[in-house]
Each structure stands twice: as C-alpha cells, then as structure tokens.
Coordinates of C-alpha atoms in Angstrom, one line a residue:
X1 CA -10.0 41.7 78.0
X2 CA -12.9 41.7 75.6
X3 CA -12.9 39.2 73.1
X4 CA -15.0 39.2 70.0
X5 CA -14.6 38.9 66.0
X6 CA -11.9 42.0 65.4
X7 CA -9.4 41.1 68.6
X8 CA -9.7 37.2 68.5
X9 CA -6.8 37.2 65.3
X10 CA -4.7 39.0 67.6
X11 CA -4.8 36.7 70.0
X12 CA -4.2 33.7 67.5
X13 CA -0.9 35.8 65.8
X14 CA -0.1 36.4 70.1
X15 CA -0.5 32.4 70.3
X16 CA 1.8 32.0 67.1
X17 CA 4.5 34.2 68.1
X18 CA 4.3 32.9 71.8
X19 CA 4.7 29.6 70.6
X20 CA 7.5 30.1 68.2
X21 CA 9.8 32.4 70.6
X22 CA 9.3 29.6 73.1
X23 CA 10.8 27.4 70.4
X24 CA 13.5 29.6 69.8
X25 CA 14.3 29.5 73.5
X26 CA 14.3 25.9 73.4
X27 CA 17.1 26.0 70.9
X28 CA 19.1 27.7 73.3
X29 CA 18.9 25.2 76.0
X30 CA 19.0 21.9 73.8
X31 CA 22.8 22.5 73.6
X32 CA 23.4 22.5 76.7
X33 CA 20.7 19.5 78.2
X34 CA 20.1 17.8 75.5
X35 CA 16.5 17.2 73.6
X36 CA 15.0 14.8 76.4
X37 CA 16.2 17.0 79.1
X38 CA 14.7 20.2 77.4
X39 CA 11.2 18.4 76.7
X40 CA 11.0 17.0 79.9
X41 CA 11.7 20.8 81.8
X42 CA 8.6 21.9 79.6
X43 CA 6.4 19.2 79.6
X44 CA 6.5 19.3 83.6
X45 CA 6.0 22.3 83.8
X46 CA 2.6 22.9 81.6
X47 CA 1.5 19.6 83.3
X48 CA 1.8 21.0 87.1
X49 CA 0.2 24.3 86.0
X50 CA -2.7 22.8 84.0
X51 CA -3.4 20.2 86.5
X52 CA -3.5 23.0 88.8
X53 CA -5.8 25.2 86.6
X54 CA -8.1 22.1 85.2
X55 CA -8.1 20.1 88.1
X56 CA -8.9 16.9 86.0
X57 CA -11.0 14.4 87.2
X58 CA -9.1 10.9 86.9
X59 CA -12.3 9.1 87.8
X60 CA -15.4 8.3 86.1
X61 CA -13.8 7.6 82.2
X62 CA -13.9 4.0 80.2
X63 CA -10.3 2.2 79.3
X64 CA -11.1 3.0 76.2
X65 CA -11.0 6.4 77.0
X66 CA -7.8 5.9 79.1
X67 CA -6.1 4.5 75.7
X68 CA -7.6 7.4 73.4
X69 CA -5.4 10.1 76.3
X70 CA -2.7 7.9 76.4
X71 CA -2.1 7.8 72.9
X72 CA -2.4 11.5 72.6
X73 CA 0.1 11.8 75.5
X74 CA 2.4 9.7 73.8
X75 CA 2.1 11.5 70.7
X76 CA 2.7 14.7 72.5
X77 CA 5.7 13.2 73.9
X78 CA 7.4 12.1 70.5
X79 CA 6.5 15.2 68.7
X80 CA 7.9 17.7 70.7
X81 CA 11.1 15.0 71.7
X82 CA 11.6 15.3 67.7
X83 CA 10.7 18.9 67.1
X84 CA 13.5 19.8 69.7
X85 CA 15.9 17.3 68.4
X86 CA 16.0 19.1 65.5
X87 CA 16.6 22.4 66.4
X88 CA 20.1 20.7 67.2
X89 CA 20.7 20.5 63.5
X90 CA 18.7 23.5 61.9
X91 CA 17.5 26.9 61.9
X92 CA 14.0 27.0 63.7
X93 CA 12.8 28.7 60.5
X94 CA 14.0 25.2 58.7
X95 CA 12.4 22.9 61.2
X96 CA 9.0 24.4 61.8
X97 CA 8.7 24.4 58.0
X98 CA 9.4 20.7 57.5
X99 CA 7.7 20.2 60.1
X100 CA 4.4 22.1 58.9
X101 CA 4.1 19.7 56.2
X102 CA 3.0 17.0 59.2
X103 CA -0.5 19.6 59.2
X104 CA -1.1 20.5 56.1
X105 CA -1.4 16.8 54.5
X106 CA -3.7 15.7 57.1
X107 CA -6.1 18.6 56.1
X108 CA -5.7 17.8 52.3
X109 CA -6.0 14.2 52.8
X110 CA -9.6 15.1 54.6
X111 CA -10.0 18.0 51.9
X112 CA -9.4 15.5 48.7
X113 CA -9.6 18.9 46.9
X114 CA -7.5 18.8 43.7
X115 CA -6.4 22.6 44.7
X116 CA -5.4 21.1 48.0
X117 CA -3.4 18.3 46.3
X118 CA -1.4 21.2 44.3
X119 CA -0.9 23.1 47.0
X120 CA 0.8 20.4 48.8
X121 CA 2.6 19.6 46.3
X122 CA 3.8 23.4 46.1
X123 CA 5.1 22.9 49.8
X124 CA 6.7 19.8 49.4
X125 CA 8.9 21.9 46.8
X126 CA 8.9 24.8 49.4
X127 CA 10.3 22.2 51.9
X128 CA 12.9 21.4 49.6
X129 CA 14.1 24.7 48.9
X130 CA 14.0 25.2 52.5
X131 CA 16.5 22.4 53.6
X132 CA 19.1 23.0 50.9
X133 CA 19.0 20.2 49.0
X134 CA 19.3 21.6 45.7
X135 CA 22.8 23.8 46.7
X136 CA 24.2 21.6 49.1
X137 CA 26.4 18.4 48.9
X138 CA 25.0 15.2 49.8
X139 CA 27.6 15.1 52.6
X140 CA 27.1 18.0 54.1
X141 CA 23.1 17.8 53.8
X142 CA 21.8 17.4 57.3
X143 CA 19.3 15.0 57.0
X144 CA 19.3 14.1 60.6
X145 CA 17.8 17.7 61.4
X146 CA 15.4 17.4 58.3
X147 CA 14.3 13.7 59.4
X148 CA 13.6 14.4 63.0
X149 CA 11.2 17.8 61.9
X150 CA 9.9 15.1 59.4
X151 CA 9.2 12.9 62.5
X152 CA 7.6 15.9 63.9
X153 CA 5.3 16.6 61.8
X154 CA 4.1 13.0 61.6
X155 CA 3.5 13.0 65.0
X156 CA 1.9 16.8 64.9
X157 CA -0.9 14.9 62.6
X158 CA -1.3 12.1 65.0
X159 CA -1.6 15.0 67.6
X160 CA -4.0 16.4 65.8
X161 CA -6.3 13.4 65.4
X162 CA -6.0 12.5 68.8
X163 CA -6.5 15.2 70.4
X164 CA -10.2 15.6 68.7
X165 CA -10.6 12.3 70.0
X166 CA -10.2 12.7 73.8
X167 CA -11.6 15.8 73.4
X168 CA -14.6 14.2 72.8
X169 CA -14.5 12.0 75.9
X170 CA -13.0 14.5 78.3
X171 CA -14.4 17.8 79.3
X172 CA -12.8 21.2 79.4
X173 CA -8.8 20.9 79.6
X174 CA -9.0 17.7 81.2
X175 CA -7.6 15.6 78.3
X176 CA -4.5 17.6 77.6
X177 CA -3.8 18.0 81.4
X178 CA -3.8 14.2 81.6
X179 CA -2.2 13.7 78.4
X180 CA 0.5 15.9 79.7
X181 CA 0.9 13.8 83.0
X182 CA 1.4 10.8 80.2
X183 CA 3.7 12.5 78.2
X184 CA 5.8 13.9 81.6
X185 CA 6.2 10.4 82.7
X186 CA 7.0 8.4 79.5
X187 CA 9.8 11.1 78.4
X188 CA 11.2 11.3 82.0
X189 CA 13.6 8.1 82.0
X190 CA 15.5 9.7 79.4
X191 CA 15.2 13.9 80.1
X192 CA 16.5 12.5 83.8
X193 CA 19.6 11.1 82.4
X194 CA 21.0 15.0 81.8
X195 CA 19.7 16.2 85.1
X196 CA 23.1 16.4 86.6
X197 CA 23.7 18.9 84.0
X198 CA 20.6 21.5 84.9
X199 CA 21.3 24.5 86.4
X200 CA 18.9 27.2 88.0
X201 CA 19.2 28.7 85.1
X202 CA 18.2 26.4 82.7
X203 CA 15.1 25.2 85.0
X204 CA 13.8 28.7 85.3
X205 CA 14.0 28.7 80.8
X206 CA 12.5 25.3 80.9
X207 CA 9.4 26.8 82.7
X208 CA 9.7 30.1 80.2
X209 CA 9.4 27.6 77.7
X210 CA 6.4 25.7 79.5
X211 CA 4.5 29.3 79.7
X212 CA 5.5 30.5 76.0
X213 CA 4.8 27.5 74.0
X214 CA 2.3 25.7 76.1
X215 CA 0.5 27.6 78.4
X216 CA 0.1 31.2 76.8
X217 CA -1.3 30.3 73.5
X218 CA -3.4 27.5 74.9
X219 CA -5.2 30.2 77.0
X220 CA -5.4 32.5 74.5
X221 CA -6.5 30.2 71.5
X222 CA -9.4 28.7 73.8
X223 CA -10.4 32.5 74.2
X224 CA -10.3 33.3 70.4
X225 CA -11.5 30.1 69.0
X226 CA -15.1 30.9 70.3
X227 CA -15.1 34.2 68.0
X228 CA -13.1 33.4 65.3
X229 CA -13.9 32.7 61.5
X230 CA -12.4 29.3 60.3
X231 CA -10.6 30.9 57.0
X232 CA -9.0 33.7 59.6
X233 CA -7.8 30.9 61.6
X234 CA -6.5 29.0 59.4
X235 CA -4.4 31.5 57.6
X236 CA -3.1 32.7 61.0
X237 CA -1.4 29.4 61.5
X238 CA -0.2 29.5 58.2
X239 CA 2.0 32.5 59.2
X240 CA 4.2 29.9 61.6
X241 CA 7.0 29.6 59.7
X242 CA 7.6 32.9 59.0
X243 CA 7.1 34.0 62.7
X244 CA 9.8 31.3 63.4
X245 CA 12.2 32.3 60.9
X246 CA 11.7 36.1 62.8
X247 CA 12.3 34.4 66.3
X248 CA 15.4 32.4 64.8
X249 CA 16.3 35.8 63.7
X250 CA 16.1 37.6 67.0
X251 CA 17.0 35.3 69.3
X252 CA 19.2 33.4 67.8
X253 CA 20.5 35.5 65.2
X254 CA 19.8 32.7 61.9
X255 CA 19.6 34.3 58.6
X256 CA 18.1 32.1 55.9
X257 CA 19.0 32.2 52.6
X258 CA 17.3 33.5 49.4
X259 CA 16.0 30.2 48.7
X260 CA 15.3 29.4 51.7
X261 CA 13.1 32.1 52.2
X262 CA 11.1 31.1 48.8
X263 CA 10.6 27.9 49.6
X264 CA 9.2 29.1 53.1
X265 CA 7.3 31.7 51.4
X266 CA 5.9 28.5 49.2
X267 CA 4.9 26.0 52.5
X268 CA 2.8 29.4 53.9
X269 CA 0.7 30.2 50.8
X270 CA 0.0 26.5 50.6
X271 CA -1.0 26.4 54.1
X272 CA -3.1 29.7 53.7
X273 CA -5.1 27.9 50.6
X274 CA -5.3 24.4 52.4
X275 CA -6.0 25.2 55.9
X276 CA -8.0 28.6 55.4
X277 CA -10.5 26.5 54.5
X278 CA -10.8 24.2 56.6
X279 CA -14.0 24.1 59.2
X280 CA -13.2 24.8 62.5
X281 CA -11.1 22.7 64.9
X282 CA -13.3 20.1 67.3
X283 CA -11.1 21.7 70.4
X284 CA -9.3 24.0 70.6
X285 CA -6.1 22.1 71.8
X286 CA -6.0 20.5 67.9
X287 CA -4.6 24.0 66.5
X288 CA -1.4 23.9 68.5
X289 CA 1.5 22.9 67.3
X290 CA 4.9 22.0 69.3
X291 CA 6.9 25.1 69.1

C-alpha cells in the first residue's frame, strides 16, 4: 500500500480502532485468567514476533542504556497490568478515558499553555462525569476500577517519556523489542500463577490481542508517522475514547450513560485542543497507548 499525506489518517484511525477492539477482547479474557495472566499472553506474544521481525541487537549498548530499556519495559509492564485490571471493574469506554488523562497532562505540562491548562481542567471534569461520581453513592462507586485506569495513565506518561528515551539510544524497533523481553519476564511470576486455568482458547485470544493492540498499530503508525501532520495526529488519538466506548459497545455490549457520554465527549475535545498541537512524537512507539 501507498502511503502518503491523504491515507496516512487512515492508518492512525486503523491503529486506534485496532488497539481498542484488542482491549475490548482483553475484557473478555480477564474474567476468566485474571489481569497478570491476560498481560502476560500478550506481552509474549508481541515480544516473540517483534524479536523475530527486529532481530535486536543485545550487544554493543552502555548500562546506562540497559537502565533507560529497562525502565521503559517496566513501565510497559505496570501500565498495561493496570489498564487490564480495570477493565475488571469498568466499561472500557470508562477506563480508556481515565486513563487518557495519564497523556494529556504530560503534553500540557510540556505545553504550559494557559488554553492547555483549561482544557485539562475540562477533562478532569469529563473524567468525573465519566466515572459516576456525581449520581452514584459512595458505596457503590468503584474506585478500584477508577484507581487502577488512574494508575494507567500514570504509567502511560512514564511510557511515554521513556520510550523517547531509548529511542534515542536504540535503532529501529530494537528498544521496544527489548523492552518487551523486560516487561514479559518481570510480569511472568505472577501471569504464571493462572496458567493452570488457560485454555486453547484463551492462548489463541491472548495472541489476537498481541496482534490487535500491539502489533497492528505499531506497524501501521511507523508507516503513517513519516507522512502525517502533527495537528492530524494528534486529534486522531484524541478520538480513543470514543472508539473504545464503540468496541465496549460491540463486543461487549456496554452502554454508557448520558453523562457519561458528556464527560467523554469533554476528555476528547480537550485532547483534540492539547495534543493537536503538539509537535511530532520522537518515535513512533511514544503514540501508543495500552489498549
């Protein structure tokens, strides 16, 4: 396929809904093997076939380079361990839109815009609309689920960061393969602790998931990066929440409420102001989120 300035959105909105179906699959199989078990099926997964594709080169690099991938394996590690934990307490559409808040303050803190201040304060609102807080009891608030896609997005910042950073310091997809041999290894003691509980079944979803949410839009947000106009990029992204409220939607058949569905409607125009004008990412690996 042809990539240049008019079909590069389409593969960043293909990324997005990859990654977000992916996610929605996920929440059918953290039920059933729990959040460690379901992180550790994809993260082995997009580990085997990136090493396979990148073929990194563990030779050659600085410890301090070896702590800089390590860090950003880690990261990788907690945030999608947190992501998927919550999806054991709230809609997708819910959790990706906590969760969003992790990337839009770290490009507003690096903005220091007042319009960028406002806007984030427009999604924190959003956010609370979104998780009910207003029409729901204090009991039944589930501020487990809203705390772990909190966690999520704190670790989808440090993600961010650190992913810039060993792109710097490690060619191609090198980093992220490595990172992803980190993350694989540091999440297995616990993802290994359900394994008696995996069936054929939910090994061929986990690599599903691997392909949707890792895999898929990598490829195709390295391809559209190289053409694409920051603002178009960044407004893309923006459209995450919404694409995982569809995919709750479909496949797992979550209707949001009214509210809800303001408040979500708040967290994306914030995000289409703050990170639609954002330059460019340093890799293209920064952009994704855990889905």
């Amino acid at each position: 396929m042809s990539v240049d300035q008019r079909t590069a959105p389409l593969l960043v909105l293909g990324g997005v809904v990859s990654v977000q179906f992916g996610g929605a699959l996920a929440a059918t199989l953290v039920p059933r093997i729990g959040a460690p078990g379901s992180v550790l099926l994809r993260l082995l997964f997009a580990m085997v076939i990136l090493c396979l594709v990148a073929r990194p080169s563990w030779r050659g690099h600085r410890r301090s380079d070896w702590g800089t991938v390590t860090l950003f394996g880690l990261a990788l590690a907690a945030m999608n361990t947190s992501f998927y934990a919550s999806l054991a307490h709230l809609p997708i559409g819910v959790a990706v839109t906590v969760e969003f808040l992790g990337p839009l303050g770290l490009a507003a803190a690096a903005s220091r815009r007042a319009r960028d201040l406002l806007a984030v304060a427009a999604a924190a609102l959003g956010v609370v609309l979104v998780s009910g807080v207003l029409h729901t009891s204090w009991a039944q608030l589930d501020l487990a689920g809203v705390g772990f896609a909190a966690l999520a997005g704190v670790m989808w910042a440090a993600y961010i960061v650190l992913s810039q950073r060993t792109g710097r310091v490690f060619g191609g997809l090198d980093g992220l393969a490595l990172a992803l041999v980190v993350s694989t290894v540091v999440i297995a003691p616990l993802g290994l602790s359900s394994v008696d509980r995996w069936s054929a079944r939910d090994v061929a979803l986990g690599l599903g998931i691997a392909v949707l949410s890792s895999v898929l839009p990598y490829s195709l947000e390295l391809m559209a990066l190289r053409h694409l106009a920051q603002r178009v990029f960044g407004i893309l992204l923006s459209l995450e929440p919404v694409v995982a409220a569809l995919a709750g939607l479909v496949v797992l058949h979550q209707v949001l409420a009214g509210g809800q569905v303001a408040g979500m409607a708040l967290v994306v125009l914030a995000s289409a102001i703050v990170l639609g004008t954002q330059t460019r990412p340093e890799t293209p690996d920064a952009a994704l989120g855990p889905g």
